[in-house]
Structure formats: C-alpha cells, structure tokens
Amino acid sequence: MDRGFSPCIALGGEPNKFENFKENSDYLREPLFTELKNDSNHFSNDALQLLKFHGSYQQDNRDKREKGKEKDWQMMLRLRSPGGRVSPDLFNALDSLSEKLGNRTLRVTTRQAFQMHGIRKDDLHQVINTVICSMGSTLAACGDISRNVMAPAAPFEKGAYPAARKLAQDIADLLSPKAAEEAYLELWADGDLAYKIKPSKRVKNAEIKQKESAVFSGDPKEPLYGSTYLPRKFKCAVTVQGDNSVDLLTQDIGIVVFTNPNGLLKGCNVYVGGGMGRTHNKEETFARIANPLGYVKAENILELIQSILALQRDYGDRKDRRHARMKYLINDRGIGWFRNEIKKYYMHGLEEIRPEPESKLEDYLGWHKQDRKRWFVGIPLLSGRLSGELKKGLNKIIQTYQLDVRLTPNQDLLLCNVGVQQLSSVKKSLDEIGIKDPKHPKKLERHAIACPALPLCGLAITEAERYLPNVLNRVETLLAKLKIEKSILIRMTGCPNGCARPYMAEIGLVGSGVNQYQLWLGGTPDLKTLAKPYLQKMPLNHLEKTIEPLLLDWKKTGLKHSLGKHISNRGDQFVLDLISGGLDLP
C-alpha cells in the first residue's frame, strides 16, 4: 500500500507525540529516573515508554486480575546478548536473581537472549545492577533502537562461523546508543562508566563516520540516532552460507558472510526490509520478507549497516507507529528507491548479490565437535522455558565445568567449551537431570516455538506457550493416525505481533480471539517463504478437523515435498476449500 510521503525527519511533517516525548526525555532519563525513587509499585505510561530502551516492560499477571482490585504489577527484563552468548558468571547471576527476585524461571527468547519475569518495581535496580556487574547488559534490548543482534549460536571454530559471530558483536557495538548508554549506567550502575561497551578497533573506525555526511544525526551526543532515536524497533542478524537458524529474511537487515579458506571475512550479501509484526483488521500492516540489497566488501560492511539505519532514521514514518518499521518504507518506495537513496549515506557502491547454496534451519541439538579439543551440546527447551530442577541442574553443570552458554533463535540452549576429558562426566551429569538424548526430541517439538502470551504479556489475545505442548501432541496423534512420518514446522503466538515468527511456519497459529486463532499456512522449513492467512478465527478445538483434509491430500501426493511446498503447489483456493470442507476427498 503506497501511502505517499509519511512524516519523517527528512521531509518534515508533524510527528506523533511519542517522538516529542523521546526528544524531551534527556536521552531516555526522565521521567524514568524520578519515578524509580517514588513509592508507587508501578510506573506511569510515560516512564514505561522509556523503560523499554533500558530492557524492561511493565506487565501484570492477568490470571490474578480481579474487578475492583489493583493489578499484580511486575517487570519483565530482557538481556542484550549478541549471538546468544552468556558467560558462566552471568548465567549464575540470572539463575539466582530469578529465584530470589523473579518468578523462578528464565526464558530463552527467539532473539537469543534471556528474559526474566516477575520482578517488582522496587527490585528492578538491584536486578539490572547485578546483571551489569556480572558483565551483562539490558541496554537496547527493547525500544525504538537496534535490538539484540543475532548470529548462529554454534561455537564452531571452523569455516565462516567465527567471522559471523565477530561481525554480529561488532554490529551490536556499532549500533549501540552513546548518550543513552551513559544515562543507562548512571541509573543502573550508579554512574560507573567502567561498564561502557568496549568496541573493537574496526568499530571505532566506523564510528568516526557517524559524525560525517548524511549518517550524522546532527546531535554530537547521540551522533547515529539523535535524541528521537528510531521510528520503531530495528533488527539485524548475521549468518553463514547454508545456515538459516537466524530466520534471515525476517530481519530489517540480514547478512550472509563470505570468507576465504582461512576464515577471514571477504564480504557479505545484504538483505533489507523484513519484519513480522502486524495488526488484526489493519490490512495496511503486514508481515514481509527482506529484499536482496547487494554484496558489499568486508572493509565496508559496518559503514553500510550504519548507513541503512541512518536512512531509516530519516525516512521512517514518525507519525503512524504501525507504519514505522523499515519494511513499510521499502514496500512503499521500492527497493530501487532504497538502493538509490542509500548512496547519500554510503559512498562505496554495491555489487550484485552473490549466489548462495540452499540453506536450512540448523538447530545444533545433541553433541558436536567445537574444535580439536572441545565439544558442545545442544539441549532442546520447548518454548525456551527453564525452571525448577532443570534450571538448577544446568547451572550446577555450567559452574562446575565453567561452560559458556549460547542461546539459539529456536529457543534452545547450547553448553559450550566441554573439554575432551570432561565429556563423560558432563554427559553423566546431564543424564542425572533428565537430559538423556538431546539430539532426538519429539519431531514436532524440535523446531516448534511460541511466544509467552498469557498470563504476563499485555498484548496477548489468547494463549501460546502454555497451550503449545498440547497442540503439538494433538498434531502428533493426528499424523500417527494418518501414518505420516514427516515433520511439520509449527509456530504459535497469542497476538499478531509475531514474536515467534509464525508467518514463516508451515502451520502458524496467531491468536485472534479467546481460544481462537488465525490459521496461516505455506511457510517452508528453510524459512524462505512467507505463509498466508487462510482462516481468521479458527477455534482451537477445531484444529484436527480443519487440517486433516489437507494432511490427507499431502499424503495422497506421496509426501514428496514439505507440507509448506505442497500448499504452495496446490494453490490458495484449493487449500481453502480443503480446510473449509468445500472439497470431497476420494
């Protein structure tokens, strides 16, 4: 939908009130700083808008809502962990904090970071301060800013994996705010600037250009972002050829690295304009997969990344927040306009996109050689939830052997740096806490993901994480009845914002009413095809009778393709007739 020229920094126009609010907040300080000191058990709406940039959302337990009584206010805290890395010390701190000051769980997000839930307002300073002192951070984990930068979690020391991890870390540091970081440390680390991000030399050289040409925001304190930051959230991911664990095409910027035989970065394919969030009954909002932008040499990749962000900063819609993501800018103006406009910010030119091999959703479950002397193990966690004896047992193993943790976009957890001499003892310790065969979870559980939804997410329309196990069991039972052994990629969310990226699934369930879901079909296991909405309000108890005719039709064709590819081959109307009961099956 072409909306013409929306109000933005580049073209002027009246912005929404939140833009003015950010500009007057003294780099995300007030009224948050003042409200942290008052006696209220929750923040005002103004303060919580700033709280997001510091890594936290205000929530209440909706299971405990009672008419006439105050809400059960609490905070969710999300970490900044580029590429999903969590040190043993940080994991230990999170485990302890979640037990003492949270709801006794940790949750792996679909962007490779931990979330804690159930933190009271009075405890928030202590929790974030402990995270910082344990060499973690929550800065820019939420808000109108570059979010956690993703990369393949596998700690392989071979091929292009080290280069991808290093680039993800550099991008995360490059796109971190400067003035807001000082405000963050002033508030949560008592002003101790020793905890400031320490970028690489390469990043420092790129940052010099943030005060030059069109990339410069005009604000010397916040040279890349300016005092209003971005119109909306901004997401980046880096990966290697053949590995689509990061859901590359759902990102604002997706990067595929190319290396020489020694693993040194040669250049990158760059994709732009992906994004999952949408709003029910607002057709002008939609999920979108990224366009190829071009290939860039290694020495210019950081300059290109910050140039793309600066273009979105200047041209993104600052009036309508539903229309503010970069995917709408590219959809409205076209990728040709975007390539031409980027020349004002980035002076080195782009080459044609380079050919890549077929990719797949890698999950790294089970045991793998990390390098000649070390191993790692991928542990499946359905919906990323860690609690009870499993959380306690894992922490004991991590501390005993001082193992790095890496979190995957599929909400699983890797234990890394296991020495050859430690292998048998770590395997025995895992077996003792119930992790006996991590390489072989149930087939539908392997790649299924869900958002938290109820009871804590304020945006949730209905259930997701709590219902997912039952949904998967029901579909497993149906597949067994039909004698279908192939797996299906299933994702589930409690609202249309798309945190679990349901619009890339073969079967996507998107909450649209109480125990009702939009049914999205046709994504593919390689995460390169966008699903389509077929039903708007399917009652969850109708799931089996809705999809059984489709599964039978798939079986009839010999199961030669994935379910998603089969749906695409059959065509929209044929599939709609099948799931609506409009066709008689032979």
PDB file of C-alpha atoms in Angstrom, residues 100-280:
ATOM      1  CA  LYS A 100      15.095 -14.543  44.662  1.00  0.00           C
ATOM      2  CA  LEU A 101      13.580 -11.587  42.798  1.00  0.00           C
ATOM      3  CA  GLY A 102      11.717 -13.070  39.812  1.00  0.00           C
ATOM      4  CA  ASN A 103       9.139 -15.797  39.178  1.00  0.00           C
ATOM      5  CA  ARG A 104      11.796 -18.542  39.459  1.00  0.00           C
ATOM      6  CA  THR A 105      12.030 -19.100  35.704  1.00  0.00           C
ATOM      7  CA  LEU A 106      14.257 -17.956  32.863  1.00  0.00           C
ATOM      8  CA  ARG A 107      13.115 -17.874  29.261  1.00  0.00           C
ATOM      9  CA  VAL A 108      15.167 -18.068  26.075  1.00  0.00           C
ATOM     10  CA  THR A 109      13.746 -15.611  23.539  1.00  0.00           C
ATOM     11  CA  THR A 110      13.534 -16.035  19.777  1.00  0.00           C
ATOM     12  CA  ARG A 111      16.271 -13.377  19.500  1.00  0.00           C
ATOM     13  CA  GLN A 112      18.819 -15.369  21.521  1.00  0.00           C
ATOM     14  CA  ALA A 113      18.551 -13.599  24.864  1.00  0.00           C
ATOM     15  CA  PHE A 114      17.262 -14.450  28.312  1.00  0.00           C
ATOM     16  CA  GLN A 115      14.144 -12.882  29.761  1.00  0.00           C
ATOM     17  CA  MET A 116      13.273 -12.746  33.444  1.00  0.00           C
ATOM     18  CA  HIS A 117       9.706 -12.263  34.609  1.00  0.00           C
ATOM     19  CA  GLY A 118       8.036 -11.322  37.870  1.00  0.00           C
ATOM     20  CA  ILE A 119      10.416  -8.568  39.044  1.00  0.00           C
ATOM     21  CA  ARG A 120       8.873  -5.980  41.360  1.00  0.00           C
ATOM     22  CA  LYS A 121       9.499  -2.311  40.720  1.00  0.00           C
ATOM     23  CA  ASP A 122      11.411  -1.909  43.988  1.00  0.00           C
ATOM     24  CA  ASP A 123      13.796  -4.711  42.980  1.00  0.00           C
ATOM     25  CA  LEU A 124      14.452  -3.595  39.410  1.00  0.00           C
ATOM     26  CA  HIS A 125      17.549  -1.522  40.221  1.00  0.00           C
ATOM     27  CA  GLN A 126      19.140  -4.403  42.118  1.00  0.00           C
ATOM     28  CA  VAL A 127      18.422  -6.864  39.323  1.00  0.00           C
ATOM     29  CA  ILE A 128      19.795  -4.710  36.487  1.00  0.00           C
ATOM     30  CA  ASN A 129      22.778  -3.631  38.595  1.00  0.00           C
ATOM     31  CA  THR A 130      23.635  -7.281  39.266  1.00  0.00           C
ATOM     32  CA  VAL A 131      23.351  -8.089  35.561  1.00  0.00           C
ATOM     33  CA  ILE A 132      25.744  -5.235  34.715  1.00  0.00           C
ATOM     34  CA  CYS A 133      28.227  -6.230  37.441  1.00  0.00           C
ATOM     35  CA  SER A 134      28.151  -9.770  36.032  1.00  0.00           C
ATOM     36  CA  MET A 135      29.243  -8.326  32.655  1.00  0.00           C
ATOM     37  CA  GLY A 136      25.799  -8.473  31.101  1.00  0.00           C
ATOM     38  CA  SER A 137      23.546  -5.721  29.819  1.00  0.00           C
ATOM     39  CA  THR A 138      19.906  -4.966  29.123  1.00  0.00           C
ATOM     40  CA  LEU A 139      20.565  -1.738  27.200  1.00  0.00           C
ATOM     41  CA  ALA A 140      18.554  -1.503  23.957  1.00  0.00           C
ATOM     42  CA  ALA A 141      17.037  -4.966  24.411  1.00  0.00           C
ATOM     43  CA  CYS A 142      13.687  -3.255  23.705  1.00  0.00           C
ATOM     44  CA  GLY A 143      12.592   0.146  22.384  1.00  0.00           C
ATOM     45  CA  ASP A 144      12.935   2.165  19.154  1.00  0.00           C
ATOM     46  CA  ILE A 145      16.521   1.164  18.575  1.00  0.00           C
ATOM     47  CA  SER A 146      18.673  -1.666  17.224  1.00  0.00           C
ATOM     48  CA  ARG A 147      17.720  -4.770  19.212  1.00  0.00           C
ATOM     49  CA  ASN A 148      19.812  -7.856  20.049  1.00  0.00           C
ATOM     50  CA  VAL A 149      21.925  -8.807  17.018  1.00  0.00           C
ATOM     51  CA  MET A 150      21.535 -12.462  16.074  1.00  0.00           C
ATOM     52  CA  ALA A 151      24.083 -14.958  14.744  1.00  0.00           C
ATOM     53  CA  PRO A 152      24.385 -18.754  14.564  1.00  0.00           C
ATOM     54  CA  ALA A 153      24.763 -19.952  18.146  1.00  0.00           C
ATOM     55  CA  ALA A 154      27.043 -22.867  17.262  1.00  0.00           C
ATOM     56  CA  PRO A 155      30.546 -22.136  18.619  1.00  0.00           C
ATOM     57  CA  PHE A 156      32.279 -23.887  15.715  1.00  0.00           C
ATOM     58  CA  GLU A 157      35.856 -22.718  15.270  1.00  0.00           C
ATOM     59  CA  LYS A 158      35.791 -23.699  11.606  1.00  0.00           C
ATOM     60  CA  GLY A 159      34.624 -22.179   8.352  1.00  0.00           C
ATOM     61  CA  ALA A 160      32.784 -18.859   8.444  1.00  0.00           C
ATOM     62  CA  TYR A 161      31.213 -19.256  11.899  1.00  0.00           C
ATOM     63  CA  PRO A 162      33.843 -17.279  13.855  1.00  0.00           C
ATOM     64  CA  ALA A 163      33.627 -14.421  11.326  1.00  0.00           C
ATOM     65  CA  ALA A 164      29.812 -14.352  11.625  1.00  0.00           C
ATOM     66  CA  ARG A 165      29.956 -14.214  15.418  1.00  0.00           C
ATOM     67  CA  LYS A 166      32.575 -11.459  15.360  1.00  0.00           C
ATOM     68  CA  LEU A 167      30.586  -9.406  12.854  1.00  0.00           C
ATOM     69  CA  ALA A 168      27.404  -9.742  14.949  1.00  0.00           C
ATOM     70  CA  GLN A 169      29.273  -8.461  18.015  1.00  0.00           C
ATOM     71  CA  ASP A 170      30.733  -5.554  16.026  1.00  0.00           C
ATOM     72  CA  ILE A 171      27.329  -4.597  14.639  1.00  0.00           C
ATOM     73  CA  ALA A 172      25.803  -4.725  18.127  1.00  0.00           C
ATOM     74  CA  ASP A 173      28.518  -2.395  19.440  1.00  0.00           C
ATOM     75  CA  LEU A 174      28.368  -0.104  16.400  1.00  0.00           C
ATOM     76  CA  LEU A 175      24.601   0.398  16.704  1.00  0.00           C
ATOM     77  CA  SER A 176      24.581   0.881  20.468  1.00  0.00           C
ATOM     78  CA  PRO A 177      23.480   4.370  21.556  1.00  0.00           C
ATOM     79  CA  LYS A 178      26.109   6.649  23.093  1.00  0.00           C
ATOM     80  CA  ALA A 179      24.285   9.236  25.240  1.00  0.00           C
ATOM     81  CA  ALA A 180      21.647   6.687  26.218  1.00  0.00           C
ATOM     82  CA  GLU A 181      24.372   4.298  27.370  1.00  0.00           C
ATOM     83  CA  GLU A 182      25.649   6.950  29.772  1.00  0.00           C
ATOM     84  CA  ALA A 183      22.107   7.504  31.055  1.00  0.00           C
ATOM     85  CA  TYR A 184      21.703   3.731  31.437  1.00  0.00           C
ATOM     86  CA  LEU A 185      24.893   3.364  33.503  1.00  0.00           C
ATOM     87  CA  GLU A 186      24.056   6.484  35.505  1.00  0.00           C
ATOM     88  CA  LEU A 187      20.768   4.944  36.511  1.00  0.00           C
ATOM     89  CA  TRP A 188      21.532   1.235  36.915  1.00  0.00           C
ATOM     90  CA  ALA A 189      25.313   1.108  37.606  1.00  0.00           C
ATOM     91  CA  ASP A 190      25.447   4.204  39.841  1.00  0.00           C
ATOM     92  CA  GLY A 191      27.294   6.095  37.118  1.00  0.00           C
ATOM     93  CA  ASP A 192      30.195   3.622  36.820  1.00  0.00           C
ATOM     94  CA  LEU A 193      31.359   4.175  33.228  1.00  0.00           C
ATOM     95  CA  ALA A 194      33.844   1.301  33.535  1.00  0.00           C
ATOM     96  CA  TYR A 195      30.985  -0.870  32.279  1.00  0.00           C
ATOM     97  CA  LYS A 196      30.698   1.019  28.988  1.00  0.00           C
ATOM     98  CA  ILE A 197      30.795  -1.078  25.826  1.00  0.00           C
ATOM     99  CA  LYS A 198      34.374  -1.543  24.626  1.00  0.00           C
ATOM    100  CA  PRO A 199      34.209  -1.753  20.835  1.00  0.00           C
ATOM    101  CA  SER A 200      36.856  -3.216  18.565  1.00  0.00           C
ATOM    102  CA  LYS A 201      39.235  -1.005  16.590  1.00  0.00           C
ATOM    103  CA  ARG A 202      37.201  -1.730  13.482  1.00  0.00           C
ATOM    104  CA  VAL A 203      34.046  -0.438  15.151  1.00  0.00           C
ATOM    105  CA  LYS A 204      35.828   2.662  16.445  1.00  0.00           C
ATOM    106  CA  ASN A 205      36.951   3.487  12.908  1.00  0.00           C
ATOM    107  CA  ALA A 206      33.401   3.101  11.607  1.00  0.00           C
ATOM    108  CA  GLU A 207      32.038   5.260  14.436  1.00  0.00           C
ATOM    109  CA  ILE A 208      34.143   8.182  13.211  1.00  0.00           C
ATOM    110  CA  LYS A 209      31.900   8.275  10.151  1.00  0.00           C
ATOM    111  CA  GLN A 210      28.821   8.669  12.349  1.00  0.00           C
ATOM    112  CA  LYS A 211      29.755  12.338  12.621  1.00  0.00           C
ATOM    113  CA  GLU A 212      30.206  12.773   8.890  1.00  0.00           C
ATOM    114  CA  SER A 213      27.914  13.320   5.900  1.00  0.00           C
ATOM    115  CA  ALA A 214      24.309  12.151   5.951  1.00  0.00           C
ATOM    116  CA  VAL A 215      24.922   9.479   8.589  1.00  0.00           C
ATOM    117  CA  PHE A 216      25.350  12.198  11.241  1.00  0.00           C
ATOM    118  CA  SER A 217      22.088  12.836  13.085  1.00  0.00           C
ATOM    119  CA  GLY A 218      23.105  16.403  13.892  1.00  0.00           C
ATOM    120  CA  ASP A 219      23.373  15.611  17.601  1.00  0.00           C
ATOM    121  CA  PRO A 220      27.013  15.266  18.748  1.00  0.00           C
ATOM    122  CA  LYS A 221      25.940  13.462  21.929  1.00  0.00           C
ATOM    123  CA  GLU A 222      23.978  10.825  20.010  1.00  0.00           C
ATOM    124  CA  PRO A 223      25.591  11.015  16.559  1.00  0.00           C
ATOM    125  CA  LEU A 224      23.950   8.000  14.921  1.00  0.00           C
ATOM    126  CA  TYR A 225      20.460   8.107  16.419  1.00  0.00           C
ATOM    127  CA  GLY A 226      19.795  11.679  17.521  1.00  0.00           C
ATOM    128  CA  SER A 227      17.588  12.430  20.502  1.00  0.00           C
ATOM    129  CA  THR A 228      14.487  10.776  18.999  1.00  0.00           C
ATOM    130  CA  TYR A 229      16.265   7.501  18.153  1.00  0.00           C
ATOM    131  CA  LEU A 230      14.419   5.424  15.523  1.00  0.00           C
ATOM    132  CA  PRO A 231      10.754   5.474  14.493  1.00  0.00           C
ATOM    133  CA  ARG A 232      10.396   1.843  15.710  1.00  0.00           C
ATOM    134  CA  LYS A 233      12.427  -1.240  16.583  1.00  0.00           C
ATOM    135  CA  PHE A 234      15.262  -2.340  14.281  1.00  0.00           C
ATOM    136  CA  LYS A 235      16.505  -5.927  13.960  1.00  0.00           C
ATOM    137  CA  CYS A 236      19.720  -7.346  12.494  1.00  0.00           C
ATOM    138  CA  ALA A 237      21.055 -10.858  12.018  1.00  0.00           C
ATOM    139  CA  VAL A 238      24.250 -12.350  10.616  1.00  0.00           C
ATOM    140  CA  THR A 239      24.711 -15.898   9.370  1.00  0.00           C
ATOM    141  CA  VAL A 240      26.904 -18.171   7.243  1.00  0.00           C
ATOM    142  CA  GLN A 241      26.005 -19.686   3.903  1.00  0.00           C
ATOM    143  CA  GLY A 242      23.666 -22.652   4.260  1.00  0.00           C
ATOM    144  CA  ASP A 243      22.631 -21.914   7.863  1.00  0.00           C
ATOM    145  CA  ASN A 244      19.275 -20.184   8.299  1.00  0.00           C
ATOM    146  CA  SER A 245      18.958 -20.678  12.046  1.00  0.00           C
ATOM    147  CA  VAL A 246      18.507 -16.896  12.421  1.00  0.00           C
ATOM    148  CA  ASP A 247      15.386 -16.574  10.199  1.00  0.00           C
ATOM    149  CA  LEU A 248      17.380 -14.231   7.984  1.00  0.00           C
ATOM    150  CA  LEU A 249      14.583 -12.823   5.823  1.00  0.00           C
ATOM    151  CA  THR A 250      12.507 -11.669   8.799  1.00  0.00           C
ATOM    152  CA  GLN A 251      15.113  -9.049   9.780  1.00  0.00           C
ATOM    153  CA  ASP A 252      15.403  -5.341   8.978  1.00  0.00           C
ATOM    154  CA  ILE A 253      18.955  -6.217   7.917  1.00  0.00           C
ATOM    155  CA  GLY A 254      20.012  -9.790   7.176  1.00  0.00           C
ATOM    156  CA  ILE A 255      23.676 -10.501   6.411  1.00  0.00           C
ATOM    157  CA  VAL A 256      25.288 -13.617   4.930  1.00  0.00           C
ATOM    158  CA  VAL A 257      29.074 -13.699   5.331  1.00  0.00           C
ATOM    159  CA  PHE A 258      31.590 -14.892   2.732  1.00  0.00           C
ATOM    160  CA  THR A 259      35.070 -15.867   3.921  1.00  0.00           C
ATOM    161  CA  ASN A 260      38.339 -17.003   2.396  1.00  0.00           C
ATOM    162  CA  PRO A 261      39.719 -20.536   3.042  1.00  0.00           C
ATOM    163  CA  ASN A 262      41.329 -19.267   6.268  1.00  0.00           C
ATOM    164  CA  GLY A 263      38.010 -18.000   7.631  1.00  0.00           C
ATOM    165  CA  LEU A 264      38.755 -14.293   7.103  1.00  0.00           C
ATOM    166  CA  LEU A 265      35.782 -12.152   6.116  1.00  0.00           C
ATOM    167  CA  LYS A 266      35.779 -11.276   2.392  1.00  0.00           C
ATOM    168  CA  GLY A 267      32.337  -9.703   2.052  1.00  0.00           C
ATOM    169  CA  CYS A 268      28.619 -10.067   2.692  1.00  0.00           C
ATOM    170  CA  ASN A 269      25.305 -10.425   0.942  1.00  0.00           C
ATOM    171  CA  VAL A 270      22.902  -7.934   2.500  1.00  0.00           C
ATOM    172  CA  TYR A 271      19.102  -8.221   2.641  1.00  0.00           C
ATOM    173  CA  VAL A 272      16.779  -5.460   3.882  1.00  0.00           C
ATOM    174  CA  GLY A 273      13.149  -4.872   4.799  1.00  0.00           C
ATOM    175  CA  GLY A 274      11.931  -7.961   6.605  1.00  0.00           C
ATOM    176  CA  GLY A 275       9.602  -7.864   9.602  1.00  0.00           C
ATOM    177  CA  MET A 276       6.853  -9.922  11.223  1.00  0.00           C
ATOM    178  CA  GLY A 277       4.646  -7.524  13.217  1.00  0.00           C
ATOM    179  CA  ARG A 278       1.124  -6.710  12.038  1.00  0.00           C
ATOM    180  CA  THR A 279      -2.266  -5.750  13.491  1.00  0.00           C
ATOM    181  CA  HIS A 280      -5.534  -7.649  13.073  1.00  0.00           C
TER     182      HIS A 280
END
